Amino acid sequence: MTAKLTPTQIAWRAAQDIADGAYVNLGIGFPEMVARFQPPGRQAIFHTENGILGFGEAPAPGQEDWDLINAGKKAVTIKPGTAFFHHADSFAMVRGGHLDVAILGAYEVAETGDLANWSTGPKGVPAVGGAMDLVHGAKRVAVITDHVTKEGRPKLVQRCTLPLTGVGCVTRVYSSLAVIDIEAGHFVLREKLPSLSVAELQSLTGAELHLPASVADLIVPEL
């Protein structure tokens, strides 16, 4: 398989599309890396389901205060303006449509925008978290993911086979090979790695890629 972006590079690319002042929730694990890459002159306001808004970067090793954690149980720091509130109030913010962006991981994304990211099936360990609320409460839902599974199967598919997190909720996918929008029930290719042909990318994608008039090169720094 062709060279691909690292998780850090995918997170960097996703961060470039976050507007200054946006209220943002990052999914547990891989998506948390997006917070490292605030573009110059822009500052997002990060929200976590367990009740913190506007927290800062991770503390230095050994400087953690374990009373200050995000939903993924990772230590965070506070800064001027950080707010604390009840878990129920945090979900009221989500369900009330007050978040601009949610960036989540995925097991599968369908061309219709359906998302499966909480269970790998009957033998998997379910981990719902706040994802089901986030995908229908945030104004924009994006996914960051490897383009294929560890076994080489497409993660971008016609229809999800795993239990759904949400229906018709995802609008953009940042993968290890491309940036793809979901519009009118189709995958629309916006950017791809320069080393990868459209035909090669299509062979690794489980649904048809629709091509606009021009497709940009997916260029990211070495990180």
PDB file of C-alpha atoms in Angstrom:
ATOM      1  CA  MET A   1       0.000   0.000   0.000  1.00  0.00           C
ATOM      2  CA  THR A   2       1.085   3.555  -0.686  1.00  0.00           C
ATOM      3  CA  ALA A   3       2.539   5.789   1.998  1.00  0.00           C
ATOM      4  CA  LYS A   4      -0.090   7.370   4.217  1.00  0.00           C
ATOM      5  CA  LEU A   5      -0.455  10.128   6.769  1.00  0.00           C
ATOM      6  CA  THR A   6       0.278   9.412  10.399  1.00  0.00           C
ATOM      7  CA  PRO A   7      -2.446   9.984  13.016  1.00  0.00           C
ATOM      8  CA  THR A   8      -0.620  13.159  14.054  1.00  0.00           C
ATOM      9  CA  GLN A   9      -0.700  14.476  10.484  1.00  0.00           C
ATOM     10  CA  ILE A  10      -4.398  13.653  10.109  1.00  0.00           C
ATOM     11  CA  ALA A  11      -5.092  15.533  13.349  1.00  0.00           C
ATOM     12  CA  TRP A  12      -3.094  18.516  12.050  1.00  0.00           C
ATOM     13  CA  ARG A  13      -5.135  18.628   8.845  1.00  0.00           C
ATOM     14  CA  ALA A  14      -8.443  18.492  10.722  1.00  0.00           C
ATOM     15  CA  ALA A  15      -7.324  21.341  12.988  1.00  0.00           C
ATOM     16  CA  GLN A  16      -6.811  23.653  10.011  1.00  0.00           C
ATOM     17  CA  ASP A  17     -10.574  23.802   9.403  1.00  0.00           C
ATOM     18  CA  ILE A  18     -11.559  24.862  12.936  1.00  0.00           C
ATOM     19  CA  ALA A  19     -12.625  28.512  13.046  1.00  0.00           C
ATOM     20  CA  ASP A  20     -11.354  30.967  15.640  1.00  0.00           C
ATOM     21  CA  GLY A  21     -13.615  30.950  18.684  1.00  0.00           C
ATOM     22  CA  ALA A  22     -15.398  27.719  17.727  1.00  0.00           C
ATOM     23  CA  TYR A  23     -16.789  25.546  20.503  1.00  0.00           C
ATOM     24  CA  VAL A  24     -15.319  22.110  19.858  1.00  0.00           C
ATOM     25  CA  ASN A  25     -15.653  18.638  21.335  1.00  0.00           C
ATOM     26  CA  LEU A  26     -12.942  16.110  20.518  1.00  0.00           C
ATOM     27  CA  GLY A  27     -13.618  12.404  20.792  1.00  0.00           C
ATOM     28  CA  ILE A  28     -11.635  10.202  23.164  1.00  0.00           C
ATOM     29  CA  GLY A  29      -8.282   8.930  21.937  1.00  0.00           C
ATOM     30  CA  PHE A  30      -7.025   9.800  18.452  1.00  0.00           C
ATOM     31  CA  PRO A  31      -9.253  12.923  18.027  1.00  0.00           C
ATOM     32  CA  GLU A  32      -7.802  14.483  21.193  1.00  0.00           C
ATOM     33  CA  MET A  33      -4.614  15.107  19.194  1.00  0.00           C
ATOM     34  CA  VAL A  34      -6.410  17.800  17.166  1.00  0.00           C
ATOM     35  CA  ALA A  35      -6.072  20.200  20.126  1.00  0.00           C
ATOM     36  CA  ARG A  36      -2.276  20.296  19.668  1.00  0.00           C
ATOM     37  CA  PHE A  37      -2.512  22.071  16.344  1.00  0.00           C
ATOM     38  CA  GLN A  38      -4.284  25.389  16.736  1.00  0.00           C
ATOM     39  CA  PRO A  39      -3.470  27.438  13.615  1.00  0.00           C
ATOM     40  CA  PRO A  40      -1.692  30.762  14.318  1.00  0.00           C
ATOM     41  CA  GLY A  41      -4.155  33.490  15.238  1.00  0.00           C
ATOM     42  CA  ARG A  42      -6.949  31.043  16.009  1.00  0.00           C
ATOM     43  CA  GLN A  43      -8.076  29.581  19.312  1.00  0.00           C
ATOM     44  CA  ALA A  44     -10.859  27.048  19.708  1.00  0.00           C
ATOM     45  CA  ILE A  45     -12.780  26.662  22.965  1.00  0.00           C
ATOM     46  CA  PHE A  46     -12.700  22.997  23.894  1.00  0.00           C
ATOM     47  CA  HIS A  47     -15.599  21.255  25.640  1.00  0.00           C
ATOM     48  CA  THR A  48     -15.582  17.921  27.435  1.00  0.00           C
ATOM     49  CA  GLU A  49     -18.655  15.907  28.422  1.00  0.00           C
ATOM     50  CA  ASN A  50     -17.668  15.592  32.064  1.00  0.00           C
ATOM     51  CA  GLY A  51     -18.094  19.327  32.560  1.00  0.00           C
ATOM     52  CA  ILE A  52     -15.235  21.633  31.523  1.00  0.00           C
ATOM     53  CA  LEU A  53     -15.260  24.374  28.893  1.00  0.00           C
ATOM     54  CA  GLY A  54     -12.192  26.264  27.678  1.00  0.00           C
ATOM     55  CA  PHE A  55      -9.525  24.076  29.258  1.00  0.00           C
ATOM     56  CA  GLY A  56      -5.870  24.269  28.274  1.00  0.00           C
ATOM     57  CA  GLU A  57      -3.224  21.890  26.999  1.00  0.00           C
ATOM     58  CA  ALA A  58      -2.076  18.744  28.749  1.00  0.00           C
ATOM     59  CA  PRO A  59       0.220  19.332  31.730  1.00  0.00           C
ATOM     60  CA  ALA A  60       3.870  18.342  31.706  1.00  0.00           C
ATOM     61  CA  PRO A  61       4.551  14.781  32.931  1.00  0.00           C
ATOM     62  CA  GLY A  62       4.557  14.778  36.714  1.00  0.00           C
ATOM     63  CA  GLN A  63       2.540  18.002  36.918  1.00  0.00           C
ATOM     64  CA  GLU A  64      -0.898  16.420  36.532  1.00  0.00           C
ATOM     65  CA  ASP A  65      -3.759  17.353  38.853  1.00  0.00           C
ATOM     66  CA  TRP A  66      -6.001  14.291  38.629  1.00  0.00           C
ATOM     67  CA  ASP A  67      -9.008  16.294  39.762  1.00  0.00           C
ATOM     68  CA  LEU A  68      -8.737  17.993  36.353  1.00  0.00           C
ATOM     69  CA  ILE A  69      -9.435  15.450  33.614  1.00  0.00           C
ATOM     70  CA  ASN A  70     -11.327  15.276  30.339  1.00  0.00           C
ATOM     71  CA  ALA A  71     -13.888  12.640  29.346  1.00  0.00           C
ATOM     72  CA  GLY A  72     -11.072  10.333  28.291  1.00  0.00           C
ATOM     73  CA  LYS A  73      -9.560  10.531  31.800  1.00  0.00           C
ATOM     74  CA  LYS A  74      -6.586  12.503  30.447  1.00  0.00           C
ATOM     75  CA  ALA A  75      -5.184  15.291  32.623  1.00  0.00           C
ATOM     76  CA  VAL A  76      -5.840  18.844  31.425  1.00  0.00           C
ATOM     77  CA  THR A  77      -4.878  22.316  32.603  1.00  0.00           C
ATOM     78  CA  ILE A  78      -7.081  25.291  33.303  1.00  0.00           C
ATOM     79  CA  LYS A  79      -6.574  28.833  32.068  1.00  0.00           C
ATOM     80  CA  PRO A  80      -8.337  32.183  32.564  1.00  0.00           C
ATOM     81  CA  GLY A  81     -11.984  31.737  31.601  1.00  0.00           C
ATOM     82  CA  THR A  82     -12.156  27.965  32.088  1.00  0.00           C
ATOM     83  CA  ALA A  83     -15.623  27.005  33.338  1.00  0.00           C
ATOM     84  CA  PHE A  84     -16.728  23.977  35.367  1.00  0.00           C
ATOM     85  CA  PHE A  85     -20.273  22.643  35.476  1.00  0.00           C
ATOM     86  CA  HIS A  86     -22.414  19.603  36.178  1.00  0.00           C
ATOM     87  CA  HIS A  87     -22.303  16.612  33.838  1.00  0.00           C
ATOM     88  CA  ALA A  88     -25.985  17.146  33.034  1.00  0.00           C
ATOM     89  CA  ASP A  89     -25.353  20.791  32.103  1.00  0.00           C
ATOM     90  CA  SER A  90     -22.542  19.647  29.823  1.00  0.00           C
ATOM     91  CA  PHE A  91     -24.921  17.379  27.926  1.00  0.00           C
ATOM     92  CA  ALA A  92     -27.504  20.157  27.831  1.00  0.00           C
ATOM     93  CA  MET A  93     -24.918  22.205  25.927  1.00  0.00           C
ATOM     94  CA  VAL A  94     -24.466  19.316  23.480  1.00  0.00           C
ATOM     95  CA  ARG A  95     -28.161  18.561  23.044  1.00  0.00           C
ATOM     96  CA  GLY A  96     -29.022  22.246  22.847  1.00  0.00           C
ATOM     97  CA  GLY A  97     -26.937  22.703  19.711  1.00  0.00           C
ATOM     98  CA  HIS A  98     -24.306  24.946  21.304  1.00  0.00           C
ATOM     99  CA  LEU A  99     -21.249  23.110  19.948  1.00  0.00           C
ATOM    100  CA  ASP A 100     -19.911  24.201  16.577  1.00  0.00           C
ATOM    101  CA  VAL A 101     -17.838  21.110  15.839  1.00  0.00           C
ATOM    102  CA  ALA A 102     -17.446  17.523  17.023  1.00  0.00           C
ATOM    103  CA  ILE A 103     -14.471  15.555  15.723  1.00  0.00           C
ATOM    104  CA  LEU A 104     -14.713  11.808  16.302  1.00  0.00           C
ATOM    105  CA  GLY A 105     -13.052   8.550  15.347  1.00  0.00           C
ATOM    106  CA  ALA A 106     -14.809   5.856  13.328  1.00  0.00           C
ATOM    107  CA  TYR A 107     -15.009   2.159  12.587  1.00  0.00           C
ATOM    108  CA  GLU A 108     -17.141   2.833   9.500  1.00  0.00           C
ATOM    109  CA  VAL A 109     -18.564   5.862   7.690  1.00  0.00           C
ATOM    110  CA  ALA A 110     -21.238   5.424   5.024  1.00  0.00           C
ATOM    111  CA  GLU A 111     -21.627   7.578   1.918  1.00  0.00           C
ATOM    112  CA  THR A 112     -24.928   8.731   3.408  1.00  0.00           C
ATOM    113  CA  GLY A 113     -23.111  10.205   6.417  1.00  0.00           C
ATOM    114  CA  ASP A 114     -24.019   7.372   8.796  1.00  0.00           C
ATOM    115  CA  LEU A 115     -21.404   6.731  11.486  1.00  0.00           C
ATOM    116  CA  ALA A 116     -20.467   3.565  13.366  1.00  0.00           C
ATOM    117  CA  ASN A 117     -17.913   4.217  16.106  1.00  0.00           C
ATOM    118  CA  TRP A 118     -19.081   2.707  19.374  1.00  0.00           C
ATOM    119  CA  SER A 119     -19.117  -1.070  18.894  1.00  0.00           C
ATOM    120  CA  THR A 120     -17.366  -3.590  16.672  1.00  0.00           C
ATOM    121  CA  GLY A 121     -20.268  -6.030  16.994  1.00  0.00           C
ATOM    122  CA  PRO A 122     -21.488  -8.738  19.399  1.00  0.00           C
ATOM    123  CA  LYS A 123     -17.969  -9.682  20.529  1.00  0.00           C
ATOM    124  CA  GLY A 124     -16.767  -6.085  20.879  1.00  0.00           C
ATOM    125  CA  VAL A 125     -16.664  -4.052  24.067  1.00  0.00           C
ATOM    126  CA  PRO A 126     -19.305  -1.293  23.740  1.00  0.00           C
ATOM    127  CA  ALA A 127     -18.142   2.228  24.531  1.00  0.00           C
ATOM    128  CA  VAL A 128     -20.974   4.627  23.780  1.00  0.00           C
ATOM    129  CA  GLY A 129     -19.748   7.630  25.764  1.00  0.00           C
ATOM    130  CA  GLY A 130     -21.268  10.888  24.550  1.00  0.00           C
ATOM    131  CA  ALA A 131     -20.935  10.141  20.844  1.00  0.00           C
ATOM    132  CA  MET A 132     -24.628   9.549  20.177  1.00  0.00           C
ATOM    133  CA  ASP A 133     -25.472  12.939  21.646  1.00  0.00           C
ATOM    134  CA  LEU A 134     -22.561  14.690  19.965  1.00  0.00           C
ATOM    135  CA  VAL A 135     -23.336  13.538  16.422  1.00  0.00           C
ATOM    136  CA  HIS A 136     -26.830  14.997  16.576  1.00  0.00           C
ATOM    137  CA  GLY A 137     -26.094  18.016  18.770  1.00  0.00           C
ATOM    138  CA  ALA A 138     -23.005  19.543  17.138  1.00  0.00           C
ATOM    139  CA  LYS A 139     -23.503  21.837  14.159  1.00  0.00           C
ATOM    140  CA  ARG A 140     -20.742  20.076  12.216  1.00  0.00           C
ATOM    141  CA  VAL A 141     -19.502  16.495  12.654  1.00  0.00           C
ATOM    142  CA  ALA A 142     -16.175  15.418  11.194  1.00  0.00           C
ATOM    143  CA  VAL A 143     -14.350  12.108  11.390  1.00  0.00           C
ATOM    144  CA  ILE A 144     -10.620  11.428  11.525  1.00  0.00           C
ATOM    145  CA  THR A 145      -9.576   7.878  10.698  1.00  0.00           C
ATOM    146  CA  ASP A 146      -7.262   5.575   8.843  1.00  0.00           C
ATOM    147  CA  HIS A 147      -8.688   4.991   5.367  1.00  0.00           C
ATOM    148  CA  VAL A 148      -8.744   1.210   5.830  1.00  0.00           C
ATOM    149  CA  THR A 149      -8.826  -1.241   8.711  1.00  0.00           C
ATOM    150  CA  LYS A 150      -5.760  -3.093   9.976  1.00  0.00           C
ATOM    151  CA  GLU A 151      -6.881  -5.946   7.711  1.00  0.00           C
ATOM    152  CA  GLY A 152      -7.005  -3.614   4.711  1.00  0.00           C
ATOM    153  CA  ARG A 153     -10.788  -3.385   4.409  1.00  0.00           C
ATOM    154  CA  PRO A 154     -12.373  -0.017   3.544  1.00  0.00           C
ATOM    155  CA  LYS A 155     -13.712   2.039   6.428  1.00  0.00           C
ATOM    156  CA  LEU A 156     -15.567   4.324   4.013  1.00  0.00           C
ATOM    157  CA  VAL A 157     -18.437   2.208   2.738  1.00  0.00           C
ATOM    158  CA  GLN A 158     -21.827   2.263   0.995  1.00  0.00           C
ATOM    159  CA  ARG A 159     -23.654   1.135   4.126  1.00  0.00           C
ATOM    160  CA  CYS A 160     -22.379   0.541   7.646  1.00  0.00           C
ATOM    161  CA  THR A 161     -22.486  -3.049   8.867  1.00  0.00           C
ATOM    162  CA  LEU A 162     -21.634  -2.230  12.493  1.00  0.00           C
ATOM    163  CA  PRO A 163     -24.068  -0.758  15.046  1.00  0.00           C
ATOM    164  CA  LEU A 164     -24.757   2.886  14.205  1.00  0.00           C
ATOM    165  CA  THR A 165     -23.838   5.860  16.357  1.00  0.00           C
ATOM    166  CA  GLY A 166     -25.841   8.262  14.210  1.00  0.00           C
ATOM    167  CA  VAL A 167     -27.669   8.518  10.883  1.00  0.00           C
ATOM    168  CA  GLY A 168     -26.722  11.081   8.249  1.00  0.00           C
ATOM    169  CA  CYS A 169     -24.549  13.028  10.666  1.00  0.00           C
ATOM    170  CA  VAL A 170     -21.015  13.147   9.217  1.00  0.00           C
ATOM    171  CA  THR A 171     -20.170  15.879   6.698  1.00  0.00           C
ATOM    172  CA  ARG A 172     -16.397  15.509   6.286  1.00  0.00           C
ATOM    173  CA  VAL A 173     -13.826  12.711   6.683  1.00  0.00           C
ATOM    174  CA  TYR A 174     -10.110  13.341   7.208  1.00  0.00           C
ATOM    175  CA  SER A 175      -8.439  10.027   6.424  1.00  0.00           C
ATOM    176  CA  SER A 176      -4.858   8.847   6.125  1.00  0.00           C
ATOM    177  CA  LEU A 177      -5.155   9.218   2.337  1.00  0.00           C
ATOM    178  CA  ALA A 178      -7.683  11.942   1.576  1.00  0.00           C
ATOM    179  CA  VAL A 179     -10.152  14.608   2.640  1.00  0.00           C
ATOM    180  CA  ILE A 180     -13.658  13.611   1.600  1.00  0.00           C
ATOM    181  CA  ASP A 181     -16.931  15.490   1.997  1.00  0.00           C
ATOM    182  CA  ILE A 182     -20.327  13.842   2.255  1.00  0.00           C
ATOM    183  CA  GLU A 183     -22.862  15.647   0.098  1.00  0.00           C
ATOM    184  CA  ALA A 184     -26.296  14.473  -1.080  1.00  0.00           C
ATOM    185  CA  GLY A 185     -25.545  10.884  -0.101  1.00  0.00           C
ATOM    186  CA  HIS A 186     -22.190  10.706  -1.889  1.00  0.00           C
ATOM    187  CA  PHE A 187     -18.479  10.775  -1.057  1.00  0.00           C
ATOM    188  CA  VAL A 188     -16.990  13.838  -2.754  1.00  0.00           C
ATOM    189  CA  LEU A 189     -13.194  13.839  -3.029  1.00  0.00           C
ATOM    190  CA  ARG A 190     -11.656  17.195  -2.055  1.00  0.00           C
ATOM    191  CA  GLU A 191      -7.989  16.381  -1.392  1.00  0.00           C
ATOM    192  CA  LYS A 192      -5.768  13.331  -1.843  1.00  0.00           C
ATOM    193  CA  LEU A 193      -2.113  12.473  -1.333  1.00  0.00           C
ATOM    194  CA  PRO A 194      -0.136  13.536  -4.425  1.00  0.00           C
ATOM    195  CA  SER A 195       1.489  10.099  -4.631  1.00  0.00           C
ATOM    196  CA  LEU A 196      -1.888   8.387  -4.939  1.00  0.00           C
ATOM    197  CA  SER A 197      -3.952   8.178  -8.123  1.00  0.00           C
ATOM    198  CA  VAL A 198      -7.711   8.505  -8.035  1.00  0.00           C
ATOM    199  CA  ALA A 199      -7.988   4.916  -9.225  1.00  0.00           C
ATOM    200  CA  GLU A 200      -5.787   3.671  -6.372  1.00  0.00           C
ATOM    201  CA  LEU A 201      -7.808   5.648  -3.835  1.00  0.00           C
ATOM    202  CA  GLN A 202     -11.050   4.311  -5.278  1.00  0.00           C
ATOM    203  CA  SER A 203      -9.771   0.725  -4.920  1.00  0.00           C
ATOM    204  CA  LEU A 204      -9.351   1.370  -1.181  1.00  0.00           C
ATOM    205  CA  THR A 205     -12.782   2.953  -0.766  1.00  0.00           C
ATOM    206  CA  GLY A 206     -15.967   0.934  -0.369  1.00  0.00           C
ATOM    207  CA  ALA A 207     -18.244   3.346  -2.233  1.00  0.00           C
ATOM    208  CA  GLU A 208     -17.972   5.530  -5.329  1.00  0.00           C
ATOM    209  CA  LEU A 209     -15.887   8.675  -5.033  1.00  0.00           C
ATOM    210  CA  HIS A 210     -17.473  11.617  -6.833  1.00  0.00           C
ATOM    211  CA  LEU A 211     -14.984  14.049  -8.353  1.00  0.00           C
ATOM    212  CA  PRO A 212     -15.416  17.832  -8.418  1.00  0.00           C
ATOM    213  CA  ALA A 213     -13.879  19.988 -11.143  1.00  0.00           C
ATOM    214  CA  SER A 214     -10.546  19.923  -9.303  1.00  0.00           C
ATOM    215  CA  VAL A 215      -9.049  17.829  -6.510  1.00  0.00           C
ATOM    216  CA  ALA A 216      -6.378  19.485  -4.376  1.00  0.00           C
ATOM    217  CA  ASP A 217      -3.202  17.821  -3.165  1.00  0.00           C
ATOM    218  CA  LEU A 218      -3.301  16.812   0.486  1.00  0.00           C
ATOM    219  CA  ILE A 219      -0.158  18.458   1.835  1.00  0.00           C
ATOM    220  CA  VAL A 220       0.788  18.274   5.511  1.00  0.00           C
ATOM    221  CA  PRO A 221       4.029  19.029   7.377  1.00  0.00           C
ATOM    222  CA  GLU A 222       6.356  16.393   8.789  1.00  0.00           C
ATOM    223  CA  LEU A 223       5.281  16.031  12.411  1.00  0.00           C
TER     224      LEU A 223
END
